[in-house]
XYZ file of C-alpha atoms in Angstrom:
775
model
C 155.498 35.071 81.871
C 153.756 31.696 82.002
C 155.041 28.892 84.238
C 153.457 26.036 82.320
C 155.891 23.378 80.709
C 155.101 21.739 77.416
C 154.407 18.417 79.172
C 151.835 20.086 81.412
C 150.034 21.537 78.502
C 149.888 18.232 76.782
C 148.612 16.749 79.904
C 145.794 19.050 80.069
C 144.732 18.003 76.580
C 145.275 14.311 77.038
C 143.655 13.453 80.341
C 141.511 10.443 79.244
C 142.532 7.380 77.191
C 140.034 8.479 74.659
C 141.758 11.660 74.118
C 144.529 9.639 71.958
C 141.802 9.213 69.350
C 141.852 13.004 68.873
C 145.536 13.341 68.081
C 144.967 13.529 64.322
C 142.352 16.303 64.784
C 144.645 18.298 67.096
C 147.577 17.828 64.698
C 145.531 19.225 61.658
C 144.317 22.163 63.843
C 147.778 23.119 64.985
C 149.293 22.843 61.372
C 146.407 25.123 60.130
C 147.172 27.670 63.020
C 150.952 27.418 62.156
C 150.273 28.095 58.337
C 148.242 31.313 59.320
C 150.841 32.719 61.615
C 153.586 32.108 58.891
C 151.573 33.966 56.433
C 150.937 36.899 58.697
C 154.635 36.941 59.775
C 155.764 36.974 56.032
C 153.433 39.878 55.229
C 154.665 41.829 58.210
C 158.317 41.413 57.411
C 157.734 42.428 53.639
C 155.920 45.618 54.893
C 158.826 46.473 57.157
C 161.383 45.993 54.417
C 159.410 48.169 51.993
C 159.230 50.916 54.502
C 162.834 50.848 55.381
C 163.773 50.801 51.604
C 161.593 53.852 51.098
C 163.145 55.731 54.073
C 166.598 54.871 52.777
C 165.684 56.418 49.314
C 164.211 59.590 50.919
C 167.296 60.067 53.046
C 169.610 59.702 49.944
C 167.485 62.456 48.068
C 167.681 64.650 51.288
C 171.403 64.263 51.242
C 171.558 65.179 47.516
C 169.341 68.314 48.119
C 171.429 69.567 51.019
C 174.613 69.057 48.915
C 172.993 71.066 46.095
C 171.915 73.922 48.592
C 175.451 73.994 50.027
C 176.849 74.432 46.559
C 174.354 77.225 45.730
C 175.060 78.982 49.010
C 178.833 78.670 48.392
C 178.257 80.394 44.928
C 176.244 83.137 46.599
C 178.907 83.792 49.176
C 181.510 83.836 46.227
C 179.447 86.436 44.368
C 179.086 88.491 47.500
C 182.722 88.421 48.012
C 183.213 89.823 44.672
C 183.137 93.688 44.583
C 180.871 93.992 41.519
C 178.623 91.026 42.515
C 177.933 92.561 45.999
C 176.846 95.879 44.600
C 174.573 94.121 42.006
C 173.160 91.977 44.867
C 172.212 95.050 46.927
C 170.670 96.887 43.916
C 168.456 93.788 43.196
C 167.516 93.644 46.902
C 166.610 97.388 46.954
C 164.708 97.197 43.713
C 162.769 94.312 45.033
C 161.792 96.149 48.051
C 160.772 99.221 46.189
C 158.684 97.177 43.743
C 156.976 95.395 46.699
C 156.357 98.625 48.449
C 155.021 100.223 45.255
C 152.647 97.228 44.780
C 151.413 97.573 48.199
C 151.035 101.263 48.024
C 148.970 100.927 44.773
C 146.836 98.188 46.326
C 146.248 100.384 49.412
C 145.331 103.532 47.110
C 142.878 101.387 45.095
C 141.431 100.006 48.310
C 140.941 103.398 49.792
C 139.365 104.522 46.590
C 136.894 101.645 46.451
C 136.276 101.512 50.156
C 133.418 104.057 50.134
C 131.510 102.176 47.598
C 132.011 98.766 49.291
C 131.031 100.258 52.693
C 127.807 101.828 51.061
C 126.975 98.347 49.675
C 127.491 96.763 53.020
C 125.229 99.458 54.567
C 122.551 98.707 52.067
C 122.652 95.054 52.771
C 122.524 95.634 56.519
C 119.521 98.082 56.041
C 117.782 95.378 54.093
C 118.234 92.737 56.777
C 117.086 95.388 59.573
C 114.034 96.347 57.531
C 112.775 92.808 57.171
C 109.035 92.343 58.563
C 110.382 90.240 61.313
C 112.967 92.604 62.394
C 115.623 90.897 64.788
C 113.483 87.792 64.605
C 113.250 87.773 60.808
C 115.398 85.716 58.336
C 118.451 88.177 58.057
C 119.906 86.472 54.774
C 122.756 88.868 54.395
C 124.555 88.203 57.533
C 127.385 86.212 55.890
C 128.107 88.378 53.005
C 128.159 91.480 55.043
C 130.387 89.821 57.568
C 132.728 88.538 54.829
C 133.159 91.939 53.313
C 133.424 93.692 56.601
C 136.143 91.292 57.548
C 138.175 92.200 54.645
C 137.740 95.883 54.959
C 138.681 95.737 58.654
C 141.732 93.674 57.880
C 142.865 96.417 55.404
C 142.052 99.048 58.017
C 144.052 97.335 60.646
C 147.073 96.904 58.306
C 146.901 100.429 57.087
C 146.752 102.008 60.537
C 149.471 99.670 61.721
C 151.843 100.783 58.907
C 150.862 104.354 59.741
C 152.125 104.182 63.425
C 155.592 105.156 62.330
C 154.296 108.138 60.135
C 153.244 111.618 60.762
C 150.387 112.020 63.445
C 148.585 114.428 61.024
C 148.550 111.568 58.411
C 147.301 109.074 60.771
C 144.440 111.240 61.881
C 143.449 111.640 58.211
C 143.421 107.889 57.785
C 141.391 107.419 60.968
C 138.804 109.937 59.717
C 138.934 108.103 56.347
C 137.911 104.919 58.138
C 135.016 106.514 60.218
C 132.345 105.406 57.806
C 133.708 101.852 57.982
C 133.818 101.931 61.752
C 130.157 103.137 61.863
C 128.878 100.412 59.684
C 131.012 97.860 61.531
C 129.496 99.070 64.957
C 125.982 98.963 63.436
C 126.485 95.391 62.161
C 127.797 94.316 65.594
C 124.893 96.055 67.363
C 122.601 94.113 64.838
C 124.326 90.842 65.694
C 123.608 91.131 69.252
C 120.052 92.397 68.656
C 119.516 89.149 66.758
C 121.518 87.067 69.471
C 119.193 88.408 72.164
C 116.225 86.868 70.346
C 117.588 83.455 69.737
C 114.400 81.765 71.403
C 112.172 83.923 69.426
C 114.035 83.176 66.214
C 113.693 79.424 66.783
C 110.067 79.822 67.681
C 109.387 81.632 64.303
C 111.201 78.933 62.391
C 114.189 81.181 61.544
C 116.903 78.821 62.851
C 119.025 79.577 59.775
C 119.575 83.063 61.127
C 120.863 81.649 64.338
C 123.261 79.291 62.377
C 124.633 82.072 60.369
C 125.180 84.140 63.605
C 126.967 81.285 65.270
C 129.222 80.950 61.992
C 130.147 84.493 62.333
C 130.973 84.105 65.965
C 133.088 81.009 65.164
C 135.178 82.781 62.407
C 135.918 85.766 64.644
C 136.622 83.497 67.637
C 139.334 81.708 65.432
C 140.744 85.057 64.292
C 140.836 86.184 67.966
C 142.650 82.981 68.891
C 145.215 83.478 65.986
C 145.786 87.150 67.063
C 146.329 86.037 70.731
C 148.780 83.267 69.576
C 150.843 85.858 67.549
C 151.081 88.296 70.541
C 151.972 85.479 72.788
C 154.890 84.392 70.351
C 156.044 87.964 69.965
C 156.038 88.256 73.793
C 158.014 85.250 74.732
C 160.287 85.136 71.567
C 163.774 86.694 71.221
C 164.347 89.955 69.290
C 165.771 88.135 66.257
C 162.795 85.605 66.276
C 160.194 88.398 66.766
C 161.483 90.201 63.738
C 160.368 87.061 61.622
C 156.694 88.064 62.557
C 156.730 91.591 60.889
C 154.060 90.557 58.320
C 151.888 89.174 61.224
C 152.231 92.509 62.972
C 150.525 94.147 60.171
C 147.331 92.427 61.130
C 146.810 94.438 64.263
C 143.578 92.979 65.094
C 141.281 94.147 67.984
C 140.030 91.085 70.076
C 136.366 91.023 69.676
C 135.063 88.267 72.112
C 132.122 87.564 70.041
C 131.165 84.520 71.858
C 131.040 86.139 75.261
C 129.138 88.985 73.938
C 126.573 86.633 72.268
C 126.189 84.916 75.709
C 125.904 88.276 77.390
C 123.221 89.517 74.891
C 121.163 86.325 75.580
C 121.415 86.833 79.290
C 120.476 90.490 79.058
C 117.425 89.526 76.829
C 116.191 87.097 79.567
C 116.651 89.678 82.295
C 114.858 92.252 80.146
C 111.934 89.837 79.698
C 111.605 89.317 83.354
C 111.952 93.121 84.153
C 109.303 93.730 81.519
C 106.881 91.246 82.932
C 107.441 92.624 86.454
C 106.859 96.350 85.288
C 103.697 95.365 83.484
C 102.222 93.780 86.610
C 103.891 95.761 89.447
C 100.476 96.807 90.690
C 98.915 93.384 90.290
C 101.254 90.670 91.501
C 98.495 87.957 91.117
C 98.454 88.642 87.426
C 102.373 88.626 87.583
C 102.344 85.016 88.998
C 99.593 83.792 86.581
C 101.551 85.252 83.635
C 104.786 83.219 84.331
C 103.529 80.377 82.115
C 105.914 81.806 79.166
C 108.856 80.604 81.305
C 107.893 76.957 80.728
C 107.270 77.579 76.979
C 110.674 79.219 76.568
C 112.511 76.183 78.148
C 110.670 73.657 76.041
C 111.590 75.708 72.957
C 115.257 75.698 74.038
C 115.374 72.095 74.427
C 113.494 71.140 71.262
C 114.603 73.920 68.820
C 117.477 76.026 70.001
C 119.809 73.308 71.345
C 120.295 71.603 67.846
C 121.389 74.934 66.439
C 124.340 75.503 68.776
C 127.593 73.591 68.772
C 127.901 71.094 71.814
C 130.697 73.049 73.473
C 128.271 75.982 74.099
C 126.270 73.746 76.492
C 123.396 76.243 75.446
C 120.528 74.570 77.307
C 122.208 74.438 80.889
C 123.272 77.989 80.178
C 119.956 79.437 79.270
C 118.085 77.408 81.909
C 120.489 78.628 84.666
C 120.063 82.151 83.360
C 116.380 81.954 83.453
C 116.420 80.482 86.853
C 118.661 83.171 88.078
C 116.644 86.105 86.609
C 113.392 84.569 88.012
C 114.984 84.275 91.478
C 115.972 87.965 91.316
C 112.478 89.003 90.104
C 110.729 87.066 92.812
C 112.884 88.835 95.402
C 111.671 92.058 94.110
C 108.149 90.931 94.405
C 108.673 89.781 98.022
C 110.510 93.041 98.840
C 107.605 95.136 97.642
C 105.528 94.019 100.619
C 102.642 92.430 98.617
C 99.248 91.540 99.978
C 98.748 88.245 101.894
C 97.092 86.514 98.856
C 100.250 87.225 96.781
C 102.339 85.404 99.243
C 100.137 82.571 99.234
C 99.893 82.347 95.389
C 103.648 82.826 95.175
C 104.425 79.865 97.664
C 102.069 77.670 95.627
C 103.681 78.733 92.342
C 107.223 77.956 93.523
C 106.102 74.491 94.591
C 104.541 74.134 91.018
C 107.723 75.281 89.533
C 109.757 72.542 91.142
C 107.346 69.998 89.936
C 107.252 71.346 86.411
C 110.981 71.464 86.038
C 111.226 67.981 87.293
C 108.621 66.965 84.586
C 110.768 68.883 81.968
C 113.796 66.756 83.111
C 115.832 69.760 84.216
C 118.599 68.665 86.622
C 118.390 70.151 89.973
C 121.972 71.288 89.691
C 120.844 73.782 87.056
C 118.426 75.259 89.508
C 120.896 76.734 91.951
C 120.485 78.765 94.122
C 116.868 77.519 95.078
C 114.317 80.145 94.530
C 114.391 82.656 97.373
C 117.302 80.641 98.843
C 115.050 77.601 99.427
C 113.221 79.585 102.088
C 109.830 79.694 100.149
C 108.260 78.175 103.378
C 108.976 81.652 104.994
C 106.515 83.070 102.583
C 103.816 81.229 104.724
C 105.161 82.654 107.824
C 105.272 86.238 106.309
C 101.654 85.450 105.062
C 100.498 84.565 108.534
C 102.283 87.588 110.093
C 100.736 89.733 107.432
C 97.206 88.446 108.130
C 97.740 88.929 111.869
C 99.141 92.448 111.482
C 96.196 93.336 109.162
C 93.707 91.712 111.530
C 95.160 93.603 114.379
C 95.083 96.881 112.717
C 91.599 96.491 111.550
C 90.411 95.281 114.915
C 92.213 98.143 116.741
C 90.522 100.588 114.381
C 87.165 98.988 114.637
C 87.388 98.753 118.418
C 88.416 102.347 118.749
C 85.185 103.287 116.903
C 82.906 100.840 118.738
C 84.160 101.685 122.172
C 84.003 105.243 121.451
C 80.261 104.949 120.662
C 79.699 102.700 123.679
C 81.432 105.438 125.934
C 80.190 108.610 124.715
C 76.710 107.330 123.657
C 75.884 110.345 121.579
C 73.243 108.407 119.627
C 71.140 105.389 120.060
C 72.469 101.878 119.140
C 71.083 100.387 115.935
C 67.643 98.702 116.151
C 66.631 95.718 114.020
C 63.225 95.048 112.701
C 62.460 92.629 115.602
C 63.242 95.528 118.057
C 66.729 93.998 119.157
C 69.460 96.588 119.641
C 73.051 96.160 118.415
C 76.053 97.727 116.951
C 77.623 97.640 113.490
C 81.050 96.376 114.299
C 80.208 92.695 114.691
C 79.364 92.197 111.075
C 82.511 93.988 109.856
C 84.827 92.113 112.288
C 83.636 88.679 111.441
C 83.642 89.657 107.636
C 87.419 90.323 108.191
C 87.880 87.058 109.978
C 85.990 85.082 107.430
C 88.116 86.675 104.662
C 91.412 85.834 106.425
C 90.301 82.136 106.958
C 89.226 81.863 103.223
C 92.643 83.118 102.318
C 94.307 80.505 104.423
C 92.078 77.758 102.955
C 93.427 78.711 99.657
C 96.910 77.562 100.867
C 95.763 73.991 101.164
C 97.721 73.715 104.317
C 96.079 72.813 107.495
C 98.898 74.277 109.583
C 98.336 77.650 107.864
C 94.584 77.569 108.651
C 95.286 76.661 112.250
C 97.758 79.488 112.582
C 95.209 81.968 111.215
C 92.325 80.570 113.404
C 94.487 80.636 116.476
C 95.601 84.156 115.883
C 92.017 85.160 115.120
C 90.924 83.538 118.351
C 93.562 85.625 120.270
C 92.165 88.761 118.708
C 88.722 87.740 119.699
C 89.736 87.149 123.367
C 91.615 90.528 123.431
C 88.467 92.160 122.221
C 86.272 90.319 124.709
C 88.754 91.302 127.647
C 88.413 94.945 126.385
C 84.681 94.813 126.491
C 84.589 93.227 129.814
C 86.738 96.014 131.371
C 84.683 98.719 129.653
C 81.403 97.368 130.798
C 82.628 97.064 134.342
C 84.056 100.694 134.342
C 80.867 102.165 132.737
C 78.637 100.152 135.121
C 80.638 101.208 138.149
C 80.405 104.811 137.049
C 76.658 104.481 136.489
C 76.044 103.340 140.084
C 78.745 105.535 141.936
C 78.474 108.808 139.981
C 75.550 111.192 139.890
C 73.218 110.850 136.836
C 74.306 114.113 135.419
C 77.879 113.099 135.442
C 77.560 110.211 132.962
C 76.205 110.151 129.604
C 72.749 108.521 129.262
C 71.882 105.438 127.363
C 74.114 102.888 129.034
C 71.192 100.530 129.450
C 70.557 100.524 125.813
C 74.351 100.041 125.003
C 74.708 97.137 127.399
C 71.675 95.425 125.839
C 73.135 96.074 122.291
C 76.503 94.682 123.423
C 74.878 91.600 124.909
C 73.121 90.952 121.773
C 76.244 91.427 119.720
C 78.219 88.865 121.855
C 75.569 86.144 121.305
C 75.574 87.080 117.506
C 79.327 86.743 117.589
C 79.211 83.372 119.263
C 76.892 82.342 116.413
C 79.286 83.626 113.882
C 82.194 81.654 115.538
C 79.982 78.518 115.659
C 79.239 78.852 111.911
C 82.933 79.396 111.177
C 83.828 76.304 113.266
C 81.219 74.121 111.350
C 82.614 75.544 108.117
C 86.259 74.878 108.758
C 86.328 71.520 110.728
C 85.317 69.324 107.969
C 87.967 70.702 105.643
C 90.918 69.613 107.655
C 92.320 66.367 109.181
C 91.557 65.242 112.613
C 94.990 66.584 113.870
C 94.033 70.102 112.889
C 90.280 69.876 113.604
C 90.982 69.415 117.192
C 93.004 72.560 117.501
C 90.417 74.614 115.484
C 87.704 73.448 117.577
C 89.404 74.082 120.882
C 90.406 77.730 119.783
C 87.005 78.628 118.401
C 85.287 76.986 121.645
C 87.384 79.222 123.795
C 86.292 82.243 121.725
C 82.535 81.164 122.023
C 82.855 80.880 125.719
C 84.514 84.267 125.819
C 81.652 85.978 123.925
C 79.298 84.195 126.357
C 81.290 85.416 129.275
C 80.896 89.077 128.021
C 77.128 88.429 127.372
C 76.803 87.091 130.872
C 78.543 90.185 132.263
C 76.172 92.350 130.284
C 73.060 90.559 131.860
C 74.714 90.925 135.365
C 75.099 94.714 134.811
C 71.422 95.038 133.599
C 70.345 93.386 136.844
C 72.678 95.783 138.739
C 70.926 98.674 137.057
C 67.545 97.391 138.326
C 68.563 96.892 141.956
C 70.584 100.030 141.924
C 67.188 101.744 141.504
C 65.887 99.497 144.210
C 68.586 100.217 146.880
C 66.240 102.120 149.044
C 63.395 99.580 148.962
C 65.581 96.497 149.432
C 67.341 98.221 152.405
C 63.834 98.720 153.993
C 62.845 95.058 153.920
C 62.506 93.342 157.331
C 62.685 96.780 158.981
C 59.935 98.711 160.905
C 59.071 100.341 157.594
C 58.444 97.087 155.952
C 55.398 96.549 158.082
C 53.743 99.876 157.108
C 55.153 100.706 153.529
C 54.192 99.015 150.327
C 57.879 98.000 149.595
C 57.294 94.786 147.673
C 54.788 96.355 145.216
C 57.324 99.099 144.638
C 59.981 96.465 143.974
C 57.732 94.390 141.604
C 56.588 97.398 139.811
C 60.220 98.560 139.191
C 61.314 95.252 138.008
C 58.348 95.080 135.719
C 59.234 98.383 133.955
C 62.765 97.204 133.481
C 61.753 93.823 132.164
C 59.460 95.304 129.723
C 62.254 97.185 128.119
C 64.576 94.463 128.363
C 62.366 91.942 126.753
C 61.728 94.213 123.852
C 65.414 94.946 122.922
C 67.180 91.798 124.082
C 67.705 88.466 122.305
C 65.183 86.052 123.719
C 68.019 83.594 124.815
C 69.773 86.419 126.731
C 66.489 87.558 128.218
C 65.942 84.050 129.653
C 69.180 84.270 131.390
C 68.561 87.776 132.634
C 65.244 86.516 134.300
C 67.345 83.858 135.984
C 69.828 86.423 137.261
C 67.045 88.798 138.259
C 65.316 85.958 140.162
C 68.486 84.907 141.995
C 69.352 88.535 142.771
C 65.749 88.965 144.314
C 66.092 85.893 146.335
C 69.511 86.817 147.472
C 68.290 90.270 148.439
C 65.423 89.031 150.311
C 67.388 86.441 152.226
C 70.078 88.883 152.916
C 67.437 91.210 154.416
C 66.416 88.317 156.545
C 69.850 87.689 157.559
C 70.626 91.124 158.672
C 67.298 91.628 160.496
C 67.656 92.965 163.964
C 67.075 91.136 167.288
C 63.297 90.438 167.824
C 62.484 92.653 164.662
C 60.020 89.933 163.316
C 56.691 90.430 164.900
C 55.051 87.050 164.962
C 52.599 86.019 163.350
C 52.381 89.340 161.424
C 55.862 88.977 159.988
C 55.095 85.421 158.544
C 52.069 86.824 156.875
C 53.956 89.678 155.375
C 56.806 87.417 154.089
C 54.257 84.992 152.522
C 52.605 87.905 150.886
C 55.984 89.221 149.566
C 56.656 85.726 148.319
C 53.299 85.448 146.622
C 53.709 88.780 144.831
C 57.122 88.051 143.710
C 55.963 84.604 142.447
C 53.215 85.974 140.508
C 55.656 88.573 138.863
C 58.164 85.930 137.901
C 55.482 83.396 136.678
C 55.010 85.712 133.646
C 58.380 84.720 132.468
C 59.037 81.207 133.868
C 56.702 78.296 134.441
C 55.220 77.743 137.926
C 57.004 74.407 138.190
C 60.473 75.883 137.661
C 59.682 78.661 139.993
C 58.665 76.543 142.809
C 62.308 75.109 142.889
C 63.643 78.708 142.979
C 61.271 79.814 145.812
C 61.750 76.654 147.776
C 64.430 78.177 149.840
C 61.981 80.876 151.054
C 59.495 78.360 151.884
C 61.983 76.594 153.886
C 62.896 79.739 155.819
C 59.154 80.743 156.404
C 58.775 77.034 157.787
C 61.618 77.597 160.198
C 60.249 80.979 161.216
C 56.748 79.548 161.796
C 57.924 76.463 163.733
C 57.898 76.277 167.546
C 61.002 76.071 169.398
C 60.583 72.327 169.783
C 59.936 71.744 166.148
C 62.426 74.047 164.529
C 64.863 71.145 164.015
C 62.396 69.299 161.753
C 62.190 72.093 159.382
C 65.894 73.046 159.653
C 66.743 69.290 158.698
C 65.109 69.770 155.425
C 66.934 73.127 154.904
C 70.321 71.889 155.988
C 70.173 68.721 153.805
C 69.979 70.955 150.641
C 71.834 74.207 151.619
C 74.267 73.020 154.221
C 74.383 73.978 157.962
C 74.333 77.790 157.638
C 74.056 78.102 161.435
C 74.875 81.865 161.395
C 71.983 82.499 159.134
C 69.579 80.336 161.250
C 70.767 81.929 164.380
C 70.063 85.374 162.958
C 66.492 84.131 162.096
C 65.897 82.834 165.400
C 67.235 85.970 167.125
C 64.935 88.104 164.965
C 61.816 86.281 166.141
C 60.010 88.218 168.801
C 58.276 85.086 170.133
C 61.645 83.582 171.230
C 63.720 84.841 174.092
C 67.471 84.600 174.352
C 67.453 81.361 176.206
C 65.150 79.673 173.958
C 67.369 80.684 171.048
C 70.390 79.411 172.751
C 68.736 76.134 173.409
C 67.547 75.816 169.780
C 71.205 76.483 168.385
C 72.652 74.195 170.851
C 70.407 71.408 169.657
C 71.037 72.313 165.986
C 74.751 72.102 166.608
C 74.578 68.817 168.267
C 72.384 67.333 165.704
C 74.549 68.577 162.872
C 77.562 66.830 164.486
C 75.698 63.672 165.226
C 74.235 63.575 161.686
C 77.491 64.772 160.043
C 75.735 67.306 157.956
C 78.116 69.018 155.704
C 78.174 71.578 152.872
C 76.448 70.484 149.772
C 78.635 69.297 146.813
C 77.216 71.982 144.641
C 77.034 75.617 146.086
C 73.457 76.740 146.451
C 72.005 80.347 146.611
C 72.841 80.464 150.306
C 76.423 81.096 149.616
C 75.598 84.576 148.441
C 73.495 85.502 151.345
C 75.484 88.289 153.217
C 75.659 89.012 156.991
C 75.732 92.904 156.616
C 74.084 95.328 154.332
C 77.266 96.993 153.253
C 78.317 96.287 149.801
C 75.204 94.311 148.859
C 74.815 95.624 145.288
C 78.601 94.936 144.581
C 78.203 91.455 145.879
C 75.081 90.816 143.842
C 76.974 92.051 140.661
C 79.211 88.944 141.112
C 76.460 86.632 140.921
C 77.504 84.866 137.744
C 80.905 84.072 139.256
C 80.050 81.735 142.272
C 76.529 80.666 142.258
C 74.983 81.161 138.827
C 77.867 79.528 137.097
C 76.733 76.175 138.733
C 73.418 76.509 136.948
C 72.792 74.878 133.765
C 73.766 77.047 130.899
C 71.726 75.463 128.104
C 69.199 78.190 128.348
C 71.904 80.575 126.928
C 72.077 78.680 123.626
C 70.481 80.477 120.731
C 68.687 78.318 118.132
C 71.244 76.298 116.259
C 73.999 77.103 118.850
C 75.634 74.975 121.306
C 75.327 75.617 124.971
C 78.295 77.089 126.790
């Protein structure tokens, strides 16, 4: 309720002195509004008076009718009270009932007589629709006439059977048999309806939307009849006995609830599921074709939105229903695909398709709420994990089988290795292995995911490292057996197979380098670094195996030279032609090696052979017995040996490079040739490069027969003092002297580790094949 007073309202209008000039206008406006309100009030009062008058008249008429009914009821009651009148009334009632029953019986008999013809007519109409060229997707123009006539006959059947409930059982069975033909046509018609209903999308696609509308009209009519029957049953259930007796006529329509709407939706669901099942069965042996052929899903959804939805009443919400159905059936089918253990490429394609599916549904403006649960429970990324695992598993299986075959050939050596046109030996497994690796990497590239490619490359590199470790162990075991066992106890051809393996390792390193060059430009810097690191590790591993092979090849040479090298710097050395024997043996081996080895590996082999020779000779000097060097004959002999070896190695290396290698022997000869007073000068040059090596120098001095024990002691004392004064330490980089042994025992085994300590500090650029980086 407003709290404003008339004076306050007037005060709001008349705020300024000039507002008094507007009084006439305000007065005219208020009078006009008053007149309008008076007219509305008068009209409202008149309408209310008229309504009240009509109500009173109707009330009076009702009272008069009630009075008349009361008088008539009193007259009937009076007649009933009269003896003759009561009997007449009962007779009239009985005659009326007999007449009604007679009429109903006549009608029932006539209906039974004509029912067969009507059913035949309905059947002919149904056959006409079913035989249309389009079948269930055709026009079906007779749906409504068939349904109308069937509905009447079914109502008659229900009423007849309902009335026959109280009759004889045999008579009821006769009636049931009489209606069998009608039941069959009814069942056929209903089956036809759901056959049509299952093809709603196809009907819309073919322009037969009218058939869908007629189908929906039938479903609507039957739904209303179902509701009416349910309502009657509910009333009879909750009503009293007296009230229920009033529904006897309704009981005659003993209708069977049909639930057509639910059956229609079930038929559409079954149709969608069948479509996916058929597509799966058609492509169960080619899942890539299955994925490529899923485009019909999008076409159906577009058809549903554009053509099917306008045909259905809104309360069906047909588009959400069908989209959800398609999505659920799709999800179930994709699970079947994944559970079938498909190949890796299928998992990759499936992952990409699911990603495309989400985008396509978004473009079609399909709400995400309709697409629940997500395909594969939203774990489509697990497909990538499964894909990587499958690739790794396959790669492992193939590699194990391949290595079993390759190592078997290497171990048993029943036939010679493969020989290329250029004479190089090799085995077949390298090409096969890297074909597999490249194939898996190409599949990973198809995923367009750098993380997937990195995983595949990493796992492939692990497989390579495992294979390399297996080869390293096998070469070591076979080389040891070759050296330690008798020739007749081991299969021949190990040299050739080690050469073949060395060539294969360098070829493998080239393959990995090519793979790295191919993959790195295709990924971001983040993944490029990882790929490069993993593949570089694999390359280093292959070169390690190749280096182990060259060491074994050198071992084979010096295994044959054991007797000759043991005779160096011994009495036999002065009389026997040991060095020519050593040179000739090395020449024979190098001739075969050079013919069958990769040139890059052969260069490293020469380096290993030269180092092993130098170490063998220096070790022979180191273990020389006291006063075994006869001066000056020994010096001449050593220089002759050096000259012959230099001439041999100069065929494979330039003299300038060889001079650096043989410099250590020249320094040793200088120390052996120097007088006791001048030894320090030559030793100084030796120690600056190779470190003190006092034990080695002392052994040399003791081996000279021109120095007695006192002189040797004085020389060593002077050297120790000078070393301390000049602070001569070990060189920053180990030199060949670290491999010179004090005793003859285990010489060959020590030489076999040449690549580990000393040779690893030499430059490795010579090991790089053309176009390949050095390791």
